[in-house]
Amino acid sequence: MRFMFACGGTGGHINPALAVAKLVKEKKKSAEIIFVGARGGMEERLVPAAGFEIKTIESRPISRKSGFSGIAANIDAIKHLFSAERDAKKLIREFSPDIVMGTGGYACYPVLAAAARLGIPTVVHESNAYPGLATRRLAKRVTRVLLNFEVSRKRLPKRVSCAVVGNPVRGDILMYDRETARRELGVTKPLLVSFWGSLGAREMNKAIAEMIRIESENPGEFFHIHATGKFGYEWMPDTIEKMGIELKKQSFITLREYIDDMPRVLAAADVVMCRGGAGTLSEVSARGVPAIIVPSPNVTDNHQFKNASELAASGGAIVIEEKDVTPQILYERAKELLSDEDKREQMSQNLFKNAILDGTERIYDEMMRIMIK
């Protein structure tokens, strides 16, 4: 069997495809797998690092800017769309896949569109509550649309073949033992974990820096691990030191560039403070960790706010829009949750009710059913 995956642009698009590809390889030892991504995207690094081959095509995003710059960018994007679909057809004919799966990113649309035109079974996985432009345009052309949120059905054209399968969640996220994690991290009080993504978010990191100042004035209330992201780590430690806070002496506060051991840290966490990316929220839900979500306002279709709103509606999260954020508000919301064990337990149960823990397996099963038909 031959499987082709089209993805790229962000980890939220790449990691789900990698999770499914790994399961395919586990269940079908002889399966041939290839990825297609956009030239210059992070998929060129992440996919080979995971042990899979990748081919690239030249693809461009649709601009949502108004005015001349937006029009010029979209003319360029449309020009590249035609050439990208042509190049995708060539790759598909050469590899001759039995099925093509897309999980989002610039390369996803031209590859799935080309595969559908060639009569090859196709599936697109939509991780966000509000389906993106590519998913909406592909919905009537692909064989099946796979959804993370039940509410997404209402936002697709009628008579589209779709199934709710959840989002792939790493197995180690589910399996790490909480008590072991807390012992290994040296956590003896409630633990807050905060992060804004691999690059960080400058304004939100500024708010966390001020929040850490407030925490230092009230030491010992809770533990706090914060990941600054790549750019945040260049300035945030110095900024905090200039506030008169010696981080080395703050036994309850840990500043990291990245959380490389996320399965362990999530297992130990009592509250998470994060953005509203679908992958992050799926992992938080799978662990049942109450969340304070500050959605990024700088994403297409404001999809992070819509993702976060679904968790809040279920009773598992608190949503604060970035425009309403202050360091004091972040501190007070965190302290309220961390001091109320009953509230946290109820939020955890609400998250568990809606979490899909076997998303990877469900996606695999859907693909196999489509190929067998």
mmCIF file of C-alpha atoms in Angstrom:
data_model
loop_
_atom_site.group_PDB
_atom_site.id
_atom_site.type_symbol
_atom_site.label_atom_id
_atom_site.label_comp_id
_atom_site.label_asym_id
_atom_site.label_seq_id
_atom_site.Cartn_x
_atom_site.Cartn_y
_atom_site.Cartn_z
ATOM 1 C CA MET A 1 0.000 0.000 0.000
ATOM 2 C CA ARG A 2 1.142 3.518 -0.781
ATOM 3 C CA PHE A 3 0.226 6.525 1.341
ATOM 4 C CA MET A 4 0.810 10.178 0.469
ATOM 5 C CA PHE A 5 0.495 12.933 3.095
ATOM 6 C CA ALA A 6 0.221 16.636 2.246
ATOM 7 C CA CYS A 7 0.908 19.071 5.070
ATOM 8 C CA GLY A 8 3.062 21.918 6.251
ATOM 9 C CA GLY A 9 3.503 25.444 7.483
ATOM 10 C CA THR A 10 3.012 24.841 11.215
ATOM 11 C CA GLY A 11 3.488 22.014 13.684
ATOM 12 C CA GLY A 12 -0.297 21.891 14.036
ATOM 13 C CA HIS A 13 -0.498 20.723 10.427
ATOM 14 C CA ILE A 14 2.628 18.563 10.342
ATOM 15 C CA ASN A 15 2.430 16.639 13.624
ATOM 16 C CA PRO A 16 -1.014 15.065 13.014
ATOM 17 C CA ALA A 17 0.173 13.760 9.634
ATOM 18 C CA LEU A 18 3.349 12.368 11.209
ATOM 19 C CA ALA A 19 1.323 10.640 13.940
ATOM 20 C CA VAL A 20 -0.886 8.911 11.368
ATOM 21 C CA ALA A 21 2.090 7.994 9.184
ATOM 22 C CA LYS A 22 3.852 6.385 12.158
ATOM 23 C CA LEU A 23 0.749 4.324 12.940
ATOM 24 C CA VAL A 24 0.499 3.256 9.292
ATOM 25 C CA LYS A 25 4.114 2.088 9.398
ATOM 26 C CA GLU A 26 3.473 0.259 12.651
ATOM 27 C CA LYS A 27 0.420 -1.587 11.331
ATOM 28 C CA LYS A 28 1.528 -2.011 7.713
ATOM 29 C CA LYS A 29 5.249 -2.789 7.759
ATOM 30 C CA SER A 30 5.490 -2.903 3.980
ATOM 31 C CA ALA A 31 3.609 0.350 3.409
ATOM 32 C CA GLU A 32 5.320 2.999 1.294
ATOM 33 C CA ILE A 33 4.907 6.530 2.607
ATOM 34 C CA ILE A 34 5.778 9.898 1.137
ATOM 35 C CA PHE A 35 5.071 13.468 2.251
ATOM 36 C CA VAL A 36 4.513 16.526 0.077
ATOM 37 C CA GLY A 37 5.082 19.988 1.534
ATOM 38 C CA ALA A 38 5.778 23.571 0.559
ATOM 39 C CA ARG A 39 9.305 24.500 -0.414
ATOM 40 C CA GLY A 40 10.995 26.354 2.444
ATOM 41 C CA GLY A 41 8.493 25.239 5.099
ATOM 42 C CA MET A 42 9.361 23.668 8.450
ATOM 43 C CA GLU A 43 8.092 20.357 7.075
ATOM 44 C CA GLU A 44 11.380 20.078 5.187
ATOM 45 C CA ARG A 45 13.052 19.669 8.585
ATOM 46 C CA LEU A 46 10.422 17.885 10.694
ATOM 47 C CA VAL A 47 9.394 15.170 8.233
ATOM 48 C CA PRO A 48 12.900 13.774 7.494
ATOM 49 C CA ALA A 49 13.700 14.020 11.218
ATOM 50 C CA ALA A 50 10.767 11.664 11.800
ATOM 51 C CA GLY A 51 12.173 9.222 9.247
ATOM 52 C CA PHE A 52 9.974 9.924 6.225
ATOM 53 C CA GLU A 53 10.737 11.104 2.704
ATOM 54 C CA ILE A 54 9.391 14.460 1.584
ATOM 55 C CA LYS A 55 8.959 16.099 -1.806
ATOM 56 C CA THR A 56 8.230 19.817 -2.095
ATOM 57 C CA ILE A 57 6.245 22.057 -4.396
ATOM 58 C CA GLU A 58 6.214 25.839 -4.740
ATOM 59 C CA SER A 59 3.071 27.105 -3.035
ATOM 60 C CA ARG A 60 1.863 30.431 -1.602
ATOM 61 C CA PRO A 61 -0.786 31.391 0.988
ATOM 62 C CA ILE A 62 -3.871 33.451 0.184
ATOM 63 C CA SER A 63 -3.473 36.963 1.590
ATOM 64 C CA ARG A 64 -6.270 38.558 3.606
ATOM 65 C CA LYS A 65 -4.768 42.024 3.417
ATOM 66 C CA SER A 66 -6.759 44.763 1.733
ATOM 67 C CA GLY A 67 -5.380 47.168 -0.812
ATOM 68 C CA PHE A 68 -2.757 46.796 -3.516
ATOM 69 C CA SER A 69 -0.355 44.629 -1.490
ATOM 70 C CA GLY A 70 -3.086 42.076 -0.797
ATOM 71 C CA ILE A 71 -4.211 41.980 -4.422
ATOM 72 C CA ALA A 72 -0.617 41.573 -5.636
ATOM 73 C CA ALA A 73 0.019 38.772 -3.130
ATOM 74 C CA ASN A 74 -3.120 36.912 -4.235
ATOM 75 C CA ILE A 75 -2.273 37.215 -7.917
ATOM 76 C CA ASP A 76 1.068 35.620 -7.077
ATOM 77 C CA ALA A 77 -0.675 32.934 -4.952
ATOM 78 C CA ILE A 78 -3.087 32.037 -7.778
ATOM 79 C CA LYS A 79 -0.226 31.853 -10.269
ATOM 80 C CA HIS A 80 1.624 29.469 -7.980
ATOM 81 C CA LEU A 81 -1.554 27.473 -7.311
ATOM 82 C CA PHE A 82 -1.774 26.374 -10.932
ATOM 83 C CA SER A 83 1.899 25.425 -11.099
ATOM 84 C CA ALA A 84 1.689 23.719 -7.683
ATOM 85 C CA GLU A 85 -1.245 21.576 -8.801
ATOM 86 C CA ARG A 86 0.627 20.676 -11.976
ATOM 87 C CA ASP A 87 3.714 19.678 -9.988
ATOM 88 C CA ALA A 88 1.532 17.758 -7.540
ATOM 89 C CA LYS A 89 -0.004 15.747 -10.381
ATOM 90 C CA LYS A 90 3.462 14.817 -11.533
ATOM 91 C CA LEU A 91 4.454 13.611 -8.063
ATOM 92 C CA ILE A 92 1.200 11.665 -7.705
ATOM 93 C CA ARG A 93 1.653 9.915 -11.040
ATOM 94 C CA GLU A 94 5.241 9.014 -10.137
ATOM 95 C CA PHE A 95 4.381 7.648 -6.681
ATOM 96 C CA SER A 96 0.944 6.224 -7.572
ATOM 97 C CA PRO A 97 -0.570 6.406 -4.048
ATOM 98 C CA ASP A 98 -3.546 4.326 -2.949
ATOM 99 C CA ILE A 99 -4.759 7.256 -0.835
ATOM 100 C CA VAL A 100 -3.793 10.879 -0.239
ATOM 101 C CA MET A 101 -4.362 12.585 3.115
ATOM 102 C CA GLY A 102 -4.059 16.320 3.792
ATOM 103 C CA THR A 103 -3.818 17.969 7.202
ATOM 104 C CA GLY A 104 -3.472 21.612 6.204
ATOM 105 C CA GLY A 105 -0.781 24.003 5.066
ATOM 106 C CA TYR A 106 0.015 25.683 1.759
ATOM 107 C CA ALA A 107 0.714 22.408 -0.039
ATOM 108 C CA CYS A 108 -2.440 20.677 1.145
ATOM 109 C CA TYR A 109 -4.918 22.210 -1.297
ATOM 110 C CA PRO A 110 -3.046 21.708 -4.610
ATOM 111 C CA VAL A 111 -2.052 18.130 -3.709
ATOM 112 C CA LEU A 112 -5.559 17.031 -2.704
ATOM 113 C CA ALA A 113 -7.135 18.881 -5.605
ATOM 114 C CA ALA A 114 -4.761 17.135 -8.016
ATOM 115 C CA ALA A 115 -5.373 13.717 -6.448
ATOM 116 C CA ALA A 116 -9.152 14.188 -6.610
ATOM 117 C CA ARG A 117 -8.917 15.124 -10.295
ATOM 118 C CA LEU A 118 -6.941 11.934 -10.901
ATOM 119 C CA GLY A 119 -9.610 9.815 -9.180
ATOM 120 C CA ILE A 120 -7.470 8.801 -6.205
ATOM 121 C CA PRO A 121 -9.165 8.359 -2.797
ATOM 122 C CA THR A 122 -8.576 11.473 -0.696
ATOM 123 C CA VAL A 123 -9.193 12.617 2.876
ATOM 124 C CA VAL A 124 -8.651 15.982 4.527
ATOM 125 C CA HIS A 125 -8.348 16.314 8.304
ATOM 126 C CA GLU A 126 -9.585 19.560 9.866
ATOM 127 C CA SER A 127 -8.322 20.139 13.402
ATOM 128 C CA ASN A 128 -9.977 23.521 14.026
ATOM 129 C CA ALA A 129 -13.548 24.120 15.149
ATOM 130 C CA TYR A 130 -14.093 26.443 12.199
ATOM 131 C CA PRO A 131 -12.918 24.707 8.995
ATOM 132 C CA GLY A 132 -10.242 26.608 7.123
ATOM 133 C CA LEU A 133 -10.485 27.891 3.574
ATOM 134 C CA ALA A 134 -8.711 24.873 2.079
ATOM 135 C CA THR A 135 -11.045 22.425 3.836
ATOM 136 C CA ARG A 136 -14.144 24.350 2.800
ATOM 137 C CA ARG A 137 -13.011 24.440 -0.818
ATOM 138 C CA LEU A 138 -12.031 20.766 -0.837
ATOM 139 C CA ALA A 139 -15.030 19.432 1.079
ATOM 140 C CA LYS A 140 -17.105 18.493 -1.996
ATOM 141 C CA ARG A 141 -14.118 17.151 -3.924
ATOM 142 C CA VAL A 142 -12.420 14.803 -1.467
ATOM 143 C CA THR A 143 -13.677 11.347 -0.544
ATOM 144 C CA ARG A 144 -14.054 12.133 3.171
ATOM 145 C CA VAL A 145 -13.607 15.093 5.527
ATOM 146 C CA LEU A 146 -12.321 14.114 8.977
ATOM 147 C CA LEU A 147 -13.146 16.496 11.826
ATOM 148 C CA ASN A 148 -11.777 17.209 15.284
ATOM 149 C CA PHE A 149 -14.925 19.003 16.539
ATOM 150 C CA GLU A 150 -18.540 17.882 16.126
ATOM 151 C CA VAL A 151 -19.614 21.513 15.639
ATOM 152 C CA SER A 152 -17.560 21.671 12.432
ATOM 153 C CA ARG A 153 -20.218 19.659 10.578
ATOM 154 C CA LYS A 154 -22.501 22.702 10.634
ATOM 155 C CA ARG A 155 -19.843 24.788 8.914
ATOM 156 C CA LEU A 156 -19.413 22.568 5.880
ATOM 157 C CA PRO A 157 -21.575 22.323 2.739
ATOM 158 C CA LYS A 158 -24.526 19.955 2.956
ATOM 159 C CA ARG A 159 -24.181 16.347 1.800
ATOM 160 C CA VAL A 160 -20.429 16.302 2.442
ATOM 161 C CA SER A 161 -19.128 12.919 3.617
ATOM 162 C CA CYS A 162 -17.511 13.533 6.993
ATOM 163 C CA ALA A 163 -16.681 11.836 10.274
ATOM 164 C CA VAL A 164 -15.637 13.156 13.697
ATOM 165 C CA VAL A 165 -12.358 11.461 14.593
ATOM 166 C CA GLY A 166 -10.666 13.919 16.956
ATOM 167 C CA ASN A 167 -7.058 14.994 16.672
ATOM 168 C CA PRO A 168 -4.038 12.683 16.872
ATOM 169 C CA VAL A 169 -2.601 12.791 20.400
ATOM 170 C CA ARG A 170 0.859 11.459 21.183
ATOM 171 C CA GLY A 171 0.744 8.231 23.167
ATOM 172 C CA ASP A 172 3.316 9.460 25.691
ATOM 173 C CA ILE A 173 1.030 12.384 26.551
ATOM 174 C CA LEU A 174 -1.569 9.887 27.751
ATOM 175 C CA MET A 175 0.720 7.414 29.485
ATOM 176 C CA TYR A 176 2.940 9.560 31.744
ATOM 177 C CA ASP A 177 2.139 8.961 35.419
ATOM 178 C CA ARG A 178 1.194 12.109 37.338
ATOM 179 C CA GLU A 179 2.901 11.277 40.636
ATOM 180 C CA THR A 180 6.074 10.213 38.861
ATOM 181 C CA ALA A 181 6.073 13.430 36.861
ATOM 182 C CA ARG A 182 5.637 15.619 39.940
ATOM 183 C CA ARG A 183 8.386 13.779 41.795
ATOM 184 C CA GLU A 184 10.800 14.089 38.874
ATOM 185 C CA LEU A 185 10.088 17.831 38.554
ATOM 186 C CA GLY A 186 10.300 18.421 42.292
ATOM 187 C CA VAL A 187 6.753 19.805 42.459
ATOM 188 C CA THR A 188 5.141 19.785 45.910
ATOM 189 C CA LYS A 189 2.417 22.405 45.430
ATOM 190 C CA PRO A 190 -0.103 23.172 42.644
ATOM 191 C CA LEU A 191 1.671 23.685 39.315
ATOM 192 C CA LEU A 192 0.902 26.299 36.662
ATOM 193 C CA VAL A 193 2.404 25.687 33.209
ATOM 194 C CA SER A 194 2.347 28.527 30.676
ATOM 195 C CA PHE A 195 3.545 28.739 27.074
ATOM 196 C CA TRP A 196 2.609 30.654 23.923
ATOM 197 C CA GLY A 197 4.153 28.525 21.179
ATOM 198 C CA SER A 198 7.607 27.630 19.887
ATOM 199 C CA LEU A 199 8.469 31.216 18.918
ATOM 200 C CA GLY A 200 6.711 32.888 21.822
ATOM 201 C CA ALA A 201 4.418 35.937 21.748
ATOM 202 C CA ARG A 202 6.131 39.149 22.802
ATOM 203 C CA GLU A 203 3.164 40.932 24.362
ATOM 204 C CA MET A 204 2.048 37.833 26.233
ATOM 205 C CA ASN A 205 5.598 37.180 27.439
ATOM 206 C CA LYS A 206 5.698 40.760 28.732
ATOM 207 C CA ALA A 207 2.525 40.027 30.697
ATOM 208 C CA ILE A 208 4.038 36.835 32.111
ATOM 209 C CA ALA A 209 7.195 38.707 33.127
ATOM 210 C CA GLU A 210 5.055 41.116 35.162
ATOM 211 C CA MET A 211 3.024 38.208 36.504
ATOM 212 C CA ILE A 212 6.255 36.572 37.708
ATOM 213 C CA ARG A 213 7.064 39.807 39.558
ATOM 214 C CA ILE A 214 3.706 39.527 41.354
ATOM 215 C CA GLU A 215 4.398 35.871 42.153
ATOM 216 C CA SER A 216 7.809 36.748 43.591
ATOM 217 C CA GLU A 217 6.056 39.093 46.032
ATOM 218 C CA ASN A 218 3.828 36.201 47.145
ATOM 219 C CA PRO A 219 6.319 33.299 47.185
ATOM 220 C CA GLY A 220 5.282 29.727 47.696
ATOM 221 C CA GLU A 221 1.640 29.985 46.593
ATOM 222 C CA PHE A 222 2.231 27.717 43.593
ATOM 223 C CA PHE A 223 4.912 26.439 41.233
ATOM 224 C CA HIS A 224 5.161 28.034 37.789
ATOM 225 C CA ILE A 225 6.953 26.694 34.711
ATOM 226 C CA HIS A 226 6.951 29.125 31.777
ATOM 227 C CA ALA A 227 8.299 28.459 28.283
ATOM 228 C CA THR A 228 9.336 31.716 26.618
ATOM 229 C CA GLY A 229 9.743 30.401 23.079
ATOM 230 C CA LYS A 230 12.770 31.046 20.877
ATOM 231 C CA PHE A 231 12.532 34.828 20.656
ATOM 232 C CA GLY A 232 11.295 35.358 24.193
ATOM 233 C CA TYR A 233 14.332 33.665 25.666
ATOM 234 C CA GLU A 234 16.560 36.317 24.066
ATOM 235 C CA TRP A 235 15.205 39.075 26.324
ATOM 236 C CA MET A 236 12.849 37.770 28.991
ATOM 237 C CA PRO A 237 15.370 36.475 31.588
ATOM 238 C CA ASP A 238 17.238 39.794 31.556
ATOM 239 C CA THR A 239 13.983 41.742 31.816
ATOM 240 C CA ILE A 240 12.942 39.785 34.894
ATOM 241 C CA GLU A 241 16.378 40.189 36.467
ATOM 242 C CA LYS A 242 16.123 43.971 35.942
ATOM 243 C CA MET A 243 12.921 43.895 38.008
ATOM 244 C CA GLY A 244 15.124 42.824 40.904
ATOM 245 C CA ILE A 245 14.124 39.156 40.706
ATOM 246 C CA GLU A 246 16.990 36.651 40.827
ATOM 247 C CA LEU A 247 15.539 33.699 38.969
ATOM 248 C CA LYS A 248 18.156 31.310 40.365
ATOM 249 C CA LYS A 249 16.825 32.021 43.845
ATOM 250 C CA GLN A 250 13.171 31.564 42.845
ATOM 251 C CA SER A 251 12.620 27.902 43.705
ATOM 252 C CA PHE A 252 8.949 28.104 42.707
ATOM 253 C CA ILE A 253 9.503 29.708 39.294
ATOM 254 C CA THR A 254 11.206 28.029 36.321
ATOM 255 C CA LEU A 255 11.873 29.783 33.027
ATOM 256 C CA ARG A 256 12.627 27.634 29.981
ATOM 257 C CA GLU A 257 13.062 28.314 26.289
ATOM 258 C CA TYR A 258 11.029 25.237 25.334
ATOM 259 C CA ILE A 259 9.172 22.485 27.147
ATOM 260 C CA ASP A 260 10.890 19.544 25.492
ATOM 261 C CA ASP A 261 9.409 17.108 28.031
ATOM 262 C CA MET A 262 5.777 18.129 27.496
ATOM 263 C CA PRO A 263 4.336 14.674 28.371
ATOM 264 C CA ARG A 264 5.949 14.886 31.810
ATOM 265 C CA VAL A 265 5.131 18.555 32.395
ATOM 266 C CA LEU A 266 1.480 18.178 31.328
ATOM 267 C CA ALA A 267 1.113 15.125 33.554
ATOM 268 C CA ALA A 268 2.337 17.170 36.533
ATOM 269 C CA ALA A 269 0.340 20.326 35.730
ATOM 270 C CA ASP A 270 -2.731 21.482 37.653
ATOM 271 C CA VAL A 271 -3.510 24.405 35.325
ATOM 272 C CA VAL A 272 -2.246 25.296 31.852
ATOM 273 C CA MET A 273 -2.100 28.812 30.402
ATOM 274 C CA CYS A 274 -1.763 28.697 26.616
ATOM 275 C CA ARG A 275 -2.897 29.712 23.122
ATOM 276 C CA GLY A 276 -5.841 28.094 21.344
ATOM 277 C CA GLY A 277 -4.141 25.941 18.736
ATOM 278 C CA ALA A 278 -6.051 22.721 18.044
ATOM 279 C CA GLY A 279 -3.080 20.439 18.738
ATOM 280 C CA THR A 280 -2.349 22.050 22.096
ATOM 281 C CA LEU A 281 -5.976 21.941 23.169
ATOM 282 C CA SER A 282 -6.293 18.285 22.165
ATOM 283 C CA GLU A 283 -3.353 17.367 24.393
ATOM 284 C CA VAL A 284 -4.639 19.492 27.273
ATOM 285 C CA SER A 285 -8.060 17.840 26.953
ATOM 286 C CA ALA A 286 -6.565 14.359 26.772
ATOM 287 C CA ARG A 287 -4.774 14.977 30.090
ATOM 288 C CA GLY A 288 -7.806 16.729 31.588
ATOM 289 C CA VAL A 289 -5.807 19.802 32.629
ATOM 290 C CA PRO A 290 -7.965 22.894 33.273
ATOM 291 C CA ALA A 291 -6.879 25.654 30.916
ATOM 292 C CA ILE A 292 -6.713 29.436 30.850
ATOM 293 C CA ILE A 293 -6.645 30.143 27.134
ATOM 294 C CA VAL A 294 -5.557 33.398 25.520
ATOM 295 C CA PRO A 295 -6.230 32.823 21.802
ATOM 296 C CA SER A 296 -3.881 34.432 19.329
ATOM 297 C CA PRO A 297 -5.698 37.283 17.560
ATOM 298 C CA ASN A 298 -3.310 37.020 14.600
ATOM 299 C CA VAL A 299 -4.574 33.822 12.973
ATOM 300 C CA THR A 300 -6.791 33.158 9.977
ATOM 301 C CA ASP A 301 -10.553 33.327 10.651
ATOM 302 C CA ASN A 302 -9.822 33.891 14.370
ATOM 303 C CA HIS A 303 -9.862 30.096 14.618
ATOM 304 C CA GLN A 304 -8.023 29.918 17.955
ATOM 305 C CA PHE A 305 -10.811 31.862 19.656
ATOM 306 C CA LYS A 306 -13.372 29.476 18.155
ATOM 307 C CA ASN A 307 -11.380 26.437 19.311
ATOM 308 C CA ALA A 308 -11.048 27.880 22.805
ATOM 309 C CA SER A 309 -14.743 28.754 22.936
ATOM 310 C CA GLU A 310 -15.631 25.093 22.382
ATOM 311 C CA LEU A 311 -13.583 24.081 25.440
ATOM 312 C CA ALA A 312 -15.027 26.921 27.486
ATOM 313 C CA ALA A 313 -18.574 25.912 26.498
ATOM 314 C CA SER A 314 -17.868 22.407 27.775
ATOM 315 C CA GLY A 315 -16.789 23.823 31.144
ATOM 316 C CA GLY A 316 -13.142 22.834 30.798
ATOM 317 C CA ALA A 317 -11.491 26.175 30.145
ATOM 318 C CA ILE A 318 -11.501 29.903 30.805
ATOM 319 C CA VAL A 319 -10.985 32.171 27.794
ATOM 320 C CA ILE A 320 -9.419 35.622 28.038
ATOM 321 C CA GLU A 321 -9.029 37.656 24.863
ATOM 322 C CA GLU A 322 -5.581 39.172 24.450
ATOM 323 C CA LYS A 323 -6.979 42.723 24.395
ATOM 324 C CA ASP A 324 -8.311 42.130 27.920
ATOM 325 C CA VAL A 325 -5.106 40.648 29.351
ATOM 326 C CA THR A 326 -3.220 42.284 32.188
ATOM 327 C CA PRO A 327 -0.567 40.639 34.412
ATOM 328 C CA GLN A 328 -2.883 41.036 37.405
ATOM 329 C CA ILE A 329 -5.783 39.308 35.628
ATOM 330 C CA LEU A 330 -3.554 36.377 34.612
ATOM 331 C CA TYR A 331 -2.272 36.059 38.169
ATOM 332 C CA GLU A 332 -5.731 36.244 39.734
ATOM 333 C CA ARG A 333 -7.283 33.705 37.335
ATOM 334 C CA ALA A 334 -4.399 31.292 37.886
ATOM 335 C CA LYS A 335 -4.478 31.706 41.664
ATOM 336 C CA GLU A 336 -8.256 31.204 41.770
ATOM 337 C CA LEU A 337 -8.035 27.883 39.937
ATOM 338 C CA LEU A 338 -4.915 26.663 41.689
ATOM 339 C CA SER A 339 -6.515 27.245 45.096
ATOM 340 C CA ASP A 340 -9.810 25.518 44.222
ATOM 341 C CA GLU A 341 -9.274 21.777 43.876
ATOM 342 C CA ASP A 342 -12.993 21.021 43.491
ATOM 343 C CA LYS A 343 -13.297 23.476 40.602
ATOM 344 C CA ARG A 344 -10.271 21.969 38.887
ATOM 345 C CA GLU A 345 -11.650 18.470 39.291
ATOM 346 C CA GLN A 346 -14.960 19.475 37.706
ATOM 347 C CA MET A 347 -13.164 21.150 34.800
ATOM 348 C CA SER A 348 -11.020 18.038 34.314
ATOM 349 C CA GLN A 349 -14.086 15.815 34.153
ATOM 350 C CA ASN A 350 -15.678 18.166 31.622
ATOM 351 C CA LEU A 351 -12.578 17.945 29.445
ATOM 352 C CA PHE A 352 -12.505 14.152 29.644
ATOM 353 C CA LYS A 353 -16.137 13.954 28.521
ATOM 354 C CA ASN A 354 -15.302 15.592 25.210
ATOM 355 C CA ALA A 355 -11.745 14.366 24.637
ATOM 356 C CA ILE A 356 -11.131 11.815 21.874
ATOM 357 C CA LEU A 357 -8.110 9.795 22.937
ATOM 358 C CA ASP A 358 -7.864 7.473 19.938
ATOM 359 C CA GLY A 359 -7.900 10.054 17.145
ATOM 360 C CA THR A 360 -4.913 8.567 15.339
ATOM 361 C CA GLU A 361 -6.503 5.114 15.243
ATOM 362 C CA ARG A 362 -9.838 6.533 14.058
ATOM 363 C CA ILE A 363 -8.133 8.369 11.199
ATOM 364 C CA TYR A 364 -6.243 5.216 10.230
ATOM 365 C CA ASP A 365 -9.459 3.169 10.267
ATOM 366 C CA GLU A 366 -11.244 5.730 8.050
ATOM 367 C CA MET A 367 -8.394 5.629 5.533
ATOM 368 C CA MET A 368 -8.415 1.848 5.430
ATOM 369 C CA ARG A 369 -12.183 1.747 4.917
ATOM 370 C CA ILE A 370 -11.914 4.179 2.022
ATOM 371 C CA MET A 371 -9.162 2.154 0.328
ATOM 372 C CA ILE A 372 -11.018 -1.143 0.721
ATOM 373 C CA LYS A 373 -14.178 0.185 -0.983
#
